[in-house]
CSV table of C-alpha atoms in Angstrom, one decimal:
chain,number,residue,atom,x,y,z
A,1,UNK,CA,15.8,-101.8,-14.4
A,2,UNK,CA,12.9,-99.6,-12.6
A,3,UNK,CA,13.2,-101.7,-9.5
A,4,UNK,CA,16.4,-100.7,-9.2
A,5,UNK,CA,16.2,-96.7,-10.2
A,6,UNK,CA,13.2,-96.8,-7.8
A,7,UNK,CA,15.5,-98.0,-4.7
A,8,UNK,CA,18.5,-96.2,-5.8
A,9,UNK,CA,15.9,-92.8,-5.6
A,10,UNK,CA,14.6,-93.6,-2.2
A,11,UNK,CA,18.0,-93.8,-0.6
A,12,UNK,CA,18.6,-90.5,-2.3
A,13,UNK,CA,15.7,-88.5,-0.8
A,14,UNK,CA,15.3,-90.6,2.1
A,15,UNK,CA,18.8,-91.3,3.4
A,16,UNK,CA,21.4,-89.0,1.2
A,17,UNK,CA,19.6,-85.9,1.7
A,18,UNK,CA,16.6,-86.6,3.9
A,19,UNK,CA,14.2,-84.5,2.6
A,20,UNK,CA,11.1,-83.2,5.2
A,21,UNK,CA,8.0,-82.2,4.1
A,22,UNK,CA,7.6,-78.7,2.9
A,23,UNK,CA,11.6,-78.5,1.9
A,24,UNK,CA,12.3,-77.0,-1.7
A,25,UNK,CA,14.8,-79.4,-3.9
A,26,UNK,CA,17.1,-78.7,-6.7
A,27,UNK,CA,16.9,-81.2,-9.2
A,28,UNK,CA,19.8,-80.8,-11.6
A,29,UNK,CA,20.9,-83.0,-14.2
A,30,UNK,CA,21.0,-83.8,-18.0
A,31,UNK,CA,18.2,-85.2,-19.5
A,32,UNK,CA,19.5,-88.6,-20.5
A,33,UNK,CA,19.0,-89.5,-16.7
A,34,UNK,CA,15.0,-89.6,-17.1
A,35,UNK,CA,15.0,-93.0,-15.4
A,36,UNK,CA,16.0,-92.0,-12.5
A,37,UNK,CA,15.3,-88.2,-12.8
A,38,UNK,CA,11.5,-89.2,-12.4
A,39,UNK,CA,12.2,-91.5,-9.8
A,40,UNK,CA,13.4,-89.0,-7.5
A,41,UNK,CA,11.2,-86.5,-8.5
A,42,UNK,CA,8.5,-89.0,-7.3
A,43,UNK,CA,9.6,-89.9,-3.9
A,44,UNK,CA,10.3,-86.1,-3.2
A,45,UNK,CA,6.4,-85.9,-4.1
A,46,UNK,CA,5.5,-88.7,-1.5
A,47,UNK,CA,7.5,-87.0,1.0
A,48,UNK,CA,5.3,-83.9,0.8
A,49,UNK,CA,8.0,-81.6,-0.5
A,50,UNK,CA,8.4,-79.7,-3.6
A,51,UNK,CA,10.6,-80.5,-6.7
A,52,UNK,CA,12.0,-78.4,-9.0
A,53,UNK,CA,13.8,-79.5,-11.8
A,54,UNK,CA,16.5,-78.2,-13.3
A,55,UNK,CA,17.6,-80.1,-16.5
A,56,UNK,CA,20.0,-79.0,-19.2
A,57,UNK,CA,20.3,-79.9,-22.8
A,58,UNK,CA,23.8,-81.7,-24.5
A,59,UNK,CA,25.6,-79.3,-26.3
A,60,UNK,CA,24.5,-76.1,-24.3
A,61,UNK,CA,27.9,-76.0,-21.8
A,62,UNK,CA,29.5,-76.1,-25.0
A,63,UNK,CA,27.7,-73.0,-26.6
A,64,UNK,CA,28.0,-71.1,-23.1
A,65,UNK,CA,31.9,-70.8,-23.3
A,66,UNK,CA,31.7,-70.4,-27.4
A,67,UNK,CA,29.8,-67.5,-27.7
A,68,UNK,CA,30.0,-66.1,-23.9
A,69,UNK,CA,32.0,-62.7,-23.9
A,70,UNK,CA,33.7,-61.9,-20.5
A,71,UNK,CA,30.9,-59.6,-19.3
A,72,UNK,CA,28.9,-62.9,-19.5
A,73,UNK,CA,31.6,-65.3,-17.8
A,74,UNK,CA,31.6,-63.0,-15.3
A,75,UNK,CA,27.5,-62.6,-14.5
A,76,UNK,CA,25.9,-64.7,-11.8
A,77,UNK,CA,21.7,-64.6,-12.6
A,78,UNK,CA,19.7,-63.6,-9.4
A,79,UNK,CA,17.3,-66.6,-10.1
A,80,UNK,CA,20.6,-68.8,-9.3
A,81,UNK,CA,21.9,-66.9,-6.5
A,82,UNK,CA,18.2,-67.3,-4.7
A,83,UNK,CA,18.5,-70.9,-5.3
A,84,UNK,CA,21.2,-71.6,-3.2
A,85,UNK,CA,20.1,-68.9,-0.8
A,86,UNK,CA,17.2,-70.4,-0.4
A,87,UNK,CA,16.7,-74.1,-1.2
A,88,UNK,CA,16.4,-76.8,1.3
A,89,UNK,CA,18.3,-79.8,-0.8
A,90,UNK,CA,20.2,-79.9,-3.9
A,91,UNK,CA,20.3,-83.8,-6.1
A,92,UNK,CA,22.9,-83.1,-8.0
A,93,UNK,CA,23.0,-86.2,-10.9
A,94,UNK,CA,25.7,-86.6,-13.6
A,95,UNK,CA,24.5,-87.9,-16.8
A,96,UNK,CA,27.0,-86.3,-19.6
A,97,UNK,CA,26.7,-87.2,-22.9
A,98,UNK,CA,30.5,-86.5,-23.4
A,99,UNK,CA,33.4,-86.2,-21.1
A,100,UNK,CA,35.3,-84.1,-23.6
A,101,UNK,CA,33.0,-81.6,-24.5
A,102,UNK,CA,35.1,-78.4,-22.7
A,103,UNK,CA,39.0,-80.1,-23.8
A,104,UNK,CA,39.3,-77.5,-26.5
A,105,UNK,CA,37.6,-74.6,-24.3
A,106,UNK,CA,40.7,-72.1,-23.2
A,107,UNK,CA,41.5,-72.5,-19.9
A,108,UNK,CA,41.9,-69.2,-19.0
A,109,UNK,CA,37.8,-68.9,-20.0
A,110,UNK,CA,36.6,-72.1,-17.8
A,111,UNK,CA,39.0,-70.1,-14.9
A,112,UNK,CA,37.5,-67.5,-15.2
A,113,UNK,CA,33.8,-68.6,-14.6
A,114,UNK,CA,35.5,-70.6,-11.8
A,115,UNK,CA,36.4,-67.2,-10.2
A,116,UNK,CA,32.7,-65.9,-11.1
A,117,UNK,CA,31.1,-68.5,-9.6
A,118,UNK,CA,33.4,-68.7,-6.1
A,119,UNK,CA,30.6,-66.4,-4.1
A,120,UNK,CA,28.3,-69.0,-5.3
A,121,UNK,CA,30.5,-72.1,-4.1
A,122,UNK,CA,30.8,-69.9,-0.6
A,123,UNK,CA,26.5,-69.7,0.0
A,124,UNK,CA,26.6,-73.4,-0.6
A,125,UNK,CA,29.5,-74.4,1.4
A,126,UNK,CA,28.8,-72.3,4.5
A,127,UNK,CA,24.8,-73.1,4.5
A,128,UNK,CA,25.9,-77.4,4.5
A,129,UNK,CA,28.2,-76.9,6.7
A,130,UNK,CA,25.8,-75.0,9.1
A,131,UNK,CA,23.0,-77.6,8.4
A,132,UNK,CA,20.7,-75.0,6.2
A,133,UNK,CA,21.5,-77.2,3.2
A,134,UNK,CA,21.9,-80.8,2.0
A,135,UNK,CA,22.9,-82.0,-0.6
A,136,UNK,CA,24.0,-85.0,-2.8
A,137,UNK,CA,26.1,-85.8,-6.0
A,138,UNK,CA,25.7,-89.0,-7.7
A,139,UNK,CA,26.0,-90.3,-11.4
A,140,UNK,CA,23.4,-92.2,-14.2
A,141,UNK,CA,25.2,-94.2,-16.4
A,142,UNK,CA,25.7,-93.3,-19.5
A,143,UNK,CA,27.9,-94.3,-22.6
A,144,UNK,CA,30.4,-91.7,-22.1
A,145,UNK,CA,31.4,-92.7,-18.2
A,146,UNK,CA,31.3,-96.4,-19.2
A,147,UNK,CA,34.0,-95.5,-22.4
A,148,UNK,CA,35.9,-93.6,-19.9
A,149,UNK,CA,35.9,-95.9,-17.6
A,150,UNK,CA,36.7,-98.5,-20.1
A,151,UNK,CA,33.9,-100.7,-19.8
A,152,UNK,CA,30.6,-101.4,-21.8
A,153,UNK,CA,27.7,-99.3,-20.8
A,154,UNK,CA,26.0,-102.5,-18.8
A,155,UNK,CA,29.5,-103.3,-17.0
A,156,UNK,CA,29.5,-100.2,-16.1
A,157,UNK,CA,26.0,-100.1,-14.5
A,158,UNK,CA,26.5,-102.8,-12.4
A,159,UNK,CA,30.1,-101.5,-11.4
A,160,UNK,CA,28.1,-98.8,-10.2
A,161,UNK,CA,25.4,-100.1,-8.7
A,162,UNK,CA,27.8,-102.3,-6.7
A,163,UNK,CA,29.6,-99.4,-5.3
A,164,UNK,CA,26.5,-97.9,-4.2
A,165,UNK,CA,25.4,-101.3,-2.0
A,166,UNK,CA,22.1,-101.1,-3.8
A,167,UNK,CA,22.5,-104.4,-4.7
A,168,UNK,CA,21.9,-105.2,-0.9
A,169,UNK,CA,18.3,-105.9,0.1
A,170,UNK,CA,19.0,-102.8,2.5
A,171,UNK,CA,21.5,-100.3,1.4
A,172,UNK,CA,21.0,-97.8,4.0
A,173,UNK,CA,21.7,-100.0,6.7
A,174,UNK,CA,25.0,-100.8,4.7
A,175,UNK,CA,25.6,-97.2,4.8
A,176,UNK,CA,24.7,-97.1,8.4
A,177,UNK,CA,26.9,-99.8,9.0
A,178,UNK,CA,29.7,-98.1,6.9
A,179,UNK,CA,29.4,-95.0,9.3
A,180,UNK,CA,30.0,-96.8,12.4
A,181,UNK,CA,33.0,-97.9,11.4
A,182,UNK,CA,34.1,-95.1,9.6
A,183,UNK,CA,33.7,-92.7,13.2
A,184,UNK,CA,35.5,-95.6,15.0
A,185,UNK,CA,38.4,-94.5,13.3
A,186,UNK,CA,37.9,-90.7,13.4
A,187,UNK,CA,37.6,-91.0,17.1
A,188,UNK,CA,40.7,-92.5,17.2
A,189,UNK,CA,42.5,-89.6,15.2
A,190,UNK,CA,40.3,-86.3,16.0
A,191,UNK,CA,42.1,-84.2,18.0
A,192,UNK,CA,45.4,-85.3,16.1
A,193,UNK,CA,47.8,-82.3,15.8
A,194,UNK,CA,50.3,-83.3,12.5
A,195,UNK,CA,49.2,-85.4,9.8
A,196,UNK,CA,52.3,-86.9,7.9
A,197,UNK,CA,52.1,-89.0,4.7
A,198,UNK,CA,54.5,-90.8,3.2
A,199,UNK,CA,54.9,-92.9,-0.4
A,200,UNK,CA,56.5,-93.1,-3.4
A,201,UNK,CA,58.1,-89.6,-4.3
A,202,UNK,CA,55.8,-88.4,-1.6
A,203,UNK,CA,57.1,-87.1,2.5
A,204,UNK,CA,54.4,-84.0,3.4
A,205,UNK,CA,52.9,-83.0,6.6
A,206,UNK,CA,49.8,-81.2,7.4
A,207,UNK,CA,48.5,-79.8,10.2
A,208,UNK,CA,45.3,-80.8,11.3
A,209,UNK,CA,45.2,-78.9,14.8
A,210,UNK,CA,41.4,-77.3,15.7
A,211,UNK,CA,39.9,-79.4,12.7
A,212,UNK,CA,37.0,-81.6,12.8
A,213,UNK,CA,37.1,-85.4,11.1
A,214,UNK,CA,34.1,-86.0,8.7
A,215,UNK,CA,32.4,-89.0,8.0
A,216,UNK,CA,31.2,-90.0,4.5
A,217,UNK,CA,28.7,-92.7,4.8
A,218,UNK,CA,26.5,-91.9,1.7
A,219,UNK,CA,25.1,-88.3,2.5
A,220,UNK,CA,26.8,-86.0,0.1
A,221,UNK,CA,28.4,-88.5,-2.6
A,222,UNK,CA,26.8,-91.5,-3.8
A,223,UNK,CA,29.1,-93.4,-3.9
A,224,UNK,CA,30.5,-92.8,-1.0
A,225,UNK,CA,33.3,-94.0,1.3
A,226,UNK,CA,36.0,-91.3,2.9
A,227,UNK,CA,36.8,-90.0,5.6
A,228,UNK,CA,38.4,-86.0,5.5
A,229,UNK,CA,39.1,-83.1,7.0
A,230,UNK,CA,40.9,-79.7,6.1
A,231,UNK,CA,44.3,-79.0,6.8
A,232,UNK,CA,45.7,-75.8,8.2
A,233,UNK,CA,45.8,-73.5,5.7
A,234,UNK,CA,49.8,-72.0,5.8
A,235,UNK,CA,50.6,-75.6,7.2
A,236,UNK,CA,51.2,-78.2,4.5
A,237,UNK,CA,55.3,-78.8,3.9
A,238,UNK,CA,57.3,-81.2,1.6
A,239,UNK,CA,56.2,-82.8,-1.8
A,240,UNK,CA,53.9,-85.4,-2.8
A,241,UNK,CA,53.3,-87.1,-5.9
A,242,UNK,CA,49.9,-88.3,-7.4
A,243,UNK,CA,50.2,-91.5,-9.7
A,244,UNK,CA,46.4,-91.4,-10.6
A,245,UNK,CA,44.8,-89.1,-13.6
A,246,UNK,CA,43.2,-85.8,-12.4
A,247,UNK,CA,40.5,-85.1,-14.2
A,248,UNK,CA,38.6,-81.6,-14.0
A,249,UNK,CA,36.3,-80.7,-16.3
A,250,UNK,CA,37.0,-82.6,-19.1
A,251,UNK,CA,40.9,-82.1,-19.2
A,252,UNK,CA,43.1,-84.7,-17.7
A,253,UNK,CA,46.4,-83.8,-15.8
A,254,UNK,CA,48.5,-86.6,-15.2
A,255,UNK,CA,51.8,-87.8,-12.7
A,256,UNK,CA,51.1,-84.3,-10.9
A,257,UNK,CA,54.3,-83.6,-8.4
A,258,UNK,CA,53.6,-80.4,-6.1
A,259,UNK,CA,55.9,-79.2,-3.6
A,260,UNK,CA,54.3,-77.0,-0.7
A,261,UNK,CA,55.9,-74.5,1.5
A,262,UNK,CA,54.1,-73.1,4.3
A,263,UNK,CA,50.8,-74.2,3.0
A,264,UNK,CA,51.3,-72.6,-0.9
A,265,UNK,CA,52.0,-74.7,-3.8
A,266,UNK,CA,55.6,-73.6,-4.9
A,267,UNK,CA,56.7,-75.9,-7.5
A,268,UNK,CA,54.1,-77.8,-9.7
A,269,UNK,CA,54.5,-80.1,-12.5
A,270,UNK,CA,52.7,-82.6,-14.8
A,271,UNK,CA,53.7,-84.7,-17.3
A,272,UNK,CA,50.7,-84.4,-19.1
A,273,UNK,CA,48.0,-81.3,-19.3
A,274,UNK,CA,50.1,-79.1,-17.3
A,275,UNK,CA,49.8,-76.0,-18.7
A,276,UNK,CA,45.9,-76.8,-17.8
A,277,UNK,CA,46.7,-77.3,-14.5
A,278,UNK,CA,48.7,-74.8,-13.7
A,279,UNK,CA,46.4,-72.3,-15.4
A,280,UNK,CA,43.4,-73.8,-12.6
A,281,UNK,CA,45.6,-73.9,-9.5
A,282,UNK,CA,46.6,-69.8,-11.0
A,283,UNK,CA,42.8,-68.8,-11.1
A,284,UNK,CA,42.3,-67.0,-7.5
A,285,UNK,CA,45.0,-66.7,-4.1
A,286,UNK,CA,43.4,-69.6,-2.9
A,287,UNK,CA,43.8,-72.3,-5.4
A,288,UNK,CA,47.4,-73.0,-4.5
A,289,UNK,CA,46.1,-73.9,-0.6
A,290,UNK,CA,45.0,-77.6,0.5
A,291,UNK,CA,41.3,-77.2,1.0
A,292,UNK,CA,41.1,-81.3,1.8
A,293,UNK,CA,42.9,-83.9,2.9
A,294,UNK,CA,40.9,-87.3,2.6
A,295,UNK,CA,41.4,-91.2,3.1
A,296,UNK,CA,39.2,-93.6,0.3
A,297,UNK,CA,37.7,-96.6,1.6
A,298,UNK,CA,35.2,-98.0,-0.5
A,299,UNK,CA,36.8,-101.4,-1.2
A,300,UNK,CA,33.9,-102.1,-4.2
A,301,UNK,CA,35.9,-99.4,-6.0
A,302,UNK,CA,39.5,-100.6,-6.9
A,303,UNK,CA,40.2,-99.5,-10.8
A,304,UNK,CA,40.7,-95.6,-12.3
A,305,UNK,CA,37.5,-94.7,-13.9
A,306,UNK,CA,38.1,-91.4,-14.7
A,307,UNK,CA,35.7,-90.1,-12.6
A,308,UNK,CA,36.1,-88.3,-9.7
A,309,UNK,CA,33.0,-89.2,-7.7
A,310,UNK,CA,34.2,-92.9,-7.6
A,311,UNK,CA,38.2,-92.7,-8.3
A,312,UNK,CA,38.9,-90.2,-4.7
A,313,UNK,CA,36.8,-93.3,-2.7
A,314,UNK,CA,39.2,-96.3,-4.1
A,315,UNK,CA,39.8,-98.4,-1.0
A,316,UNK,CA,43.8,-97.9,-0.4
A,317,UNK,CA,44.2,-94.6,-1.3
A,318,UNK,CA,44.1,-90.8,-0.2
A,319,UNK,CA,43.1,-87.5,-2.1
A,320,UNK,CA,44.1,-83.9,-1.5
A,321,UNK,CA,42.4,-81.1,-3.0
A,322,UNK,CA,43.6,-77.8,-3.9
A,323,UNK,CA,41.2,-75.3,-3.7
A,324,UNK,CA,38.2,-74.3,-1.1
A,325,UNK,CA,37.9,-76.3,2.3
A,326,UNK,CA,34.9,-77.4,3.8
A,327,UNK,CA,33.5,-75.1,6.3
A,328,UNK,CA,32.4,-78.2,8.9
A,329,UNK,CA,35.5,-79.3,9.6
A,330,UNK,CA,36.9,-76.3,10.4
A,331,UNK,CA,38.5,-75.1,7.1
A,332,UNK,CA,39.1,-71.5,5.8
A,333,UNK,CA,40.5,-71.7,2.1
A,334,UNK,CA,38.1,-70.0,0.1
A,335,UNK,CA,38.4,-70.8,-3.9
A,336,UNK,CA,36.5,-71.3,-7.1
A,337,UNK,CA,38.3,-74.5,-7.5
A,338,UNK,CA,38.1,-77.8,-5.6
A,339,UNK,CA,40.4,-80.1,-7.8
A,340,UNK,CA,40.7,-83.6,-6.2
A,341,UNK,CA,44.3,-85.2,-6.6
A,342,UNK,CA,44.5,-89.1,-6.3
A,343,UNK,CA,47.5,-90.9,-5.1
A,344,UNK,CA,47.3,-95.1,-4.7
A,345,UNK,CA,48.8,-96.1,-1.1
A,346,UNK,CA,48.9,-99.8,-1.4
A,347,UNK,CA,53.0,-100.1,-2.4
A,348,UNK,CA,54.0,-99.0,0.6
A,349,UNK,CA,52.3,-95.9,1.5
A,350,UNK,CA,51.9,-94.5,5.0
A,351,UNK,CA,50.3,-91.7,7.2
A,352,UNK,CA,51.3,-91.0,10.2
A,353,UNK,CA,48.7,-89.1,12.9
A,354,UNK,CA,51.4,-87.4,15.6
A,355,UNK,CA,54.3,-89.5,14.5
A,356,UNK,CA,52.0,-92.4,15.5
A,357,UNK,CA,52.0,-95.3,12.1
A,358,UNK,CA,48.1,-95.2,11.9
A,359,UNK,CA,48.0,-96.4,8.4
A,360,UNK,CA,50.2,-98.4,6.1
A,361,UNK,CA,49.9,-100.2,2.1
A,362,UNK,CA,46.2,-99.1,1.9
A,363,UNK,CA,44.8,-100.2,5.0
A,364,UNK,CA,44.4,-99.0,8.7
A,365,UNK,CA,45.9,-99.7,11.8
A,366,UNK,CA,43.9,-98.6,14.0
C-alpha cells in the first residue's frame, strides 16, 4: 500500500493545494492516518516548505463538549486564529475512529461552538476565495467510514481510491482532463440569471444573477467532481425535497422537505433527526439562507456512503447547502454552518438555466 499513499500524497501537495517553497501547511488529522499523514508530510519537505502537524487523539472531541462550560464553547485560542491568519495551505484529512462519537452531544452545545467558531469559518473563506489560502479536504480509510458506508474496510479502500483516479497511471491529468470539461459547461451557464430545479416533491428557483460558476477538479475536495455557485441570498422560492441522508456531525437527518420564501427557510421538516436539524439551521440568521447550489458529477461515485465528501459528488445528482456561501463566486451568507443536502436527479429530475432545459434524469444537455 505505500505506493499508493505515496501518489495519493503527491497529488495532494502538488496538484490539490500546490504548495511553493517557503509556504507554511496545516496538517490536521487523526492519528490513525499515519500512512498517509507521513507521506504528505514528506513531499511538503521536498518541496522546500514547512509542515506543521496538527494531530488529535480519539476520544478528545468527545471530552471537549463533556466537560466544556459555555465560557469555553465560546473561546477561540489566539494560536488557532494566527493559523488561519497566517498559513499558506491547510490538508485537511479525515481519519475518525467513530462516526457517532458527538450523537448523544446536545445540539444546542455543538451550535453553539458552530456560532463560536463562524469568525473563524469567515478568515478562511475570504483568504481562499482571494487566493491567500489553499486548501484541501480528503479522507484515510478507516473502519468506521467503511461500516458506514457498508462495506469492508478493503472495499472501501479501493471504492476510494477509485473515486480519486489514483488508480490511473496519471491522476492529475485525469483531473486536468475532468476540468476541461467541467468549465465547458460553466461557460455555457455563467452569466445565467434564474436557476430552476425540478423533481420529485421538488419545483424551486434561485437566482444566480452576478455570481461566478466554480469548477471542482480535485483542488479543494479529494474526491472531487462538482460544479457550484451561490445563489442570491433573499432569492430562493418554492420547496424541494432531499431523498438522500444528511449527515452533520455524527447525527443523521433524513427525507428533509424545506420550503423557501424570499431566500429564508420557512417550513422545514424531517422524518428522522429533525429536532437536530432544526436546532443547526436555528443556530445564527444565516443558517436558514442557501450558501450553495451545486451539480455532482463524479460518475465513480454512485451509492450513499454516508459521507459527505463523496455522497454531494454522486454523478446524477445536486446538493444545496444551508449555511455560509463561498466568497469566489460571489456569495454573501455568512454562517457557522455549511450543511450539505443531497437530492438524486436520475427519476426524472431537471434544472432549468433561464427557462432553458439544460439538464435532465442525471445528466447534462449541454
Amino acid at each position: 500500500m505505500l505506493d499508493i499513499w505515496r501518489k495519493y500524497a503527491e497529488v495532494l501537495v502538488n496538484y490539490s493545494v500546490g504548495v511553493k517553497k517557503n509556504q507554511v501547511v496545516i496538517i490536521r488529522t487523526m492519528d490513525i492516518a499515519q500512512p498517509l499523514v507521513k507521506r504528505v508530510y514528506e513531499e511538503v519537505l521536498k518541496v522546500g516548505a514547512y509542515p506543521l502537524l496538527r494531530i488529535t487523539l480519539d476520544g478528545i472531541t468527545d471530552s471537549y463538549y463533556k466537560y466544556a462550560t459555555d465560557e469555553q464553547l465560546d473561546y477561540i485560542d489566539d494560536f488557532t486564529k494566527l493559523e488561519y491568519e497566517k498559513a499558506d495551505a491547510f490538508v485537511s484529512i479525515g481519519a475518525p475512529h467513530n462516526l457517532k462519537n458527538l450523537v448523544l452531544v446536545p445540539p444546542a452545545r455543538l451550535a453553539r461552538r458552530s456560532k463560536a467558531t463562524k469568525d473563524l469559518m469567515k478568515i478562511f473563506l475570504d483568504r481562499a476565495a482571494n487566493k491567500d489560502l489553499s486548501w484541501v479536504g480528503c479522507d484515510f480509510p478507516t473502519n468506521a467510514l467503511a461500516q458506514e458506508a457498508k462495506m469492508s474496510l478493503d472495499d472501501y479502500s479501493d471504492f476510494l481510491f477509485n473515486a480519486c483516479h489514483l488508480y490511473e497511471d496519471d491522476p492529475v491529468a485525469k483531473w486536468k482532463e475532468i476540468h476541461n470539461t467541467q468549465q465547458k459547461i460553466i461557460d455555457k451557464i455563467n452569466g445565467t440569471n434564474k436557476i430552476r430545479v425540478v423533481g420529485q416533491e421538488t419545483d424551486i428557483t434561485l437566482s444566480v444573477e452576478g455570481r461566478k460558476w466554480i469548477n471542482c477538479a480535485g483542488n479543494n475536495n479529494f474526491p472531487d467532481g462538482e460544479i457550484f455557485t451561490s445563489p442570491v441570498e433573499n432569492s430562493a422560492n418554492g420547496h424541494i425535497y432531499f431523498d438522500m441522508p444528511a449527515i452533520y456531525r455524527g447525527s443523521e437527518s433524513e427525507n428533509i422537505r424545506l420550503e423557501f420564501l424570499n431566500g429564508k427557510v420557512v417550513k422545514a421538516t424531517a422524518q428522522k433527526g429533525e429536532e437536530f436539524f432544526l436546532s443547526m439551521i436555528d443556530q445564527d440568521n444565516g443558517a436558514r439562507f442557501l450558501g450553495e447550489f451545486a451539480i455532482g458529477t463524479n460518475e465513480n461515485i454512485q451509492q450513499i456512503t454516508g459521507n459527505i465528501l463523496f455522497d454531494e459528488k454522486i454523478g446524477g445528482s445536486i446538493h444545496m447547502a444551508l449555511g455560509a456561501s463561498y466568497p469566489e463566486t460571489g456569495g454573501n451568507n455568512e454562517s457557522g454552518l455549511h450543511w450539505d443536502l443531497i437530492k438524486n436527479m436520475k427519476a426524472g429530475g431537471q434544472i432549468f438555466a433561464d427557462d432553458k432545459l439544460i439538464y435532465e434524469n442525471g445528466k447534462f444537455l449541454i
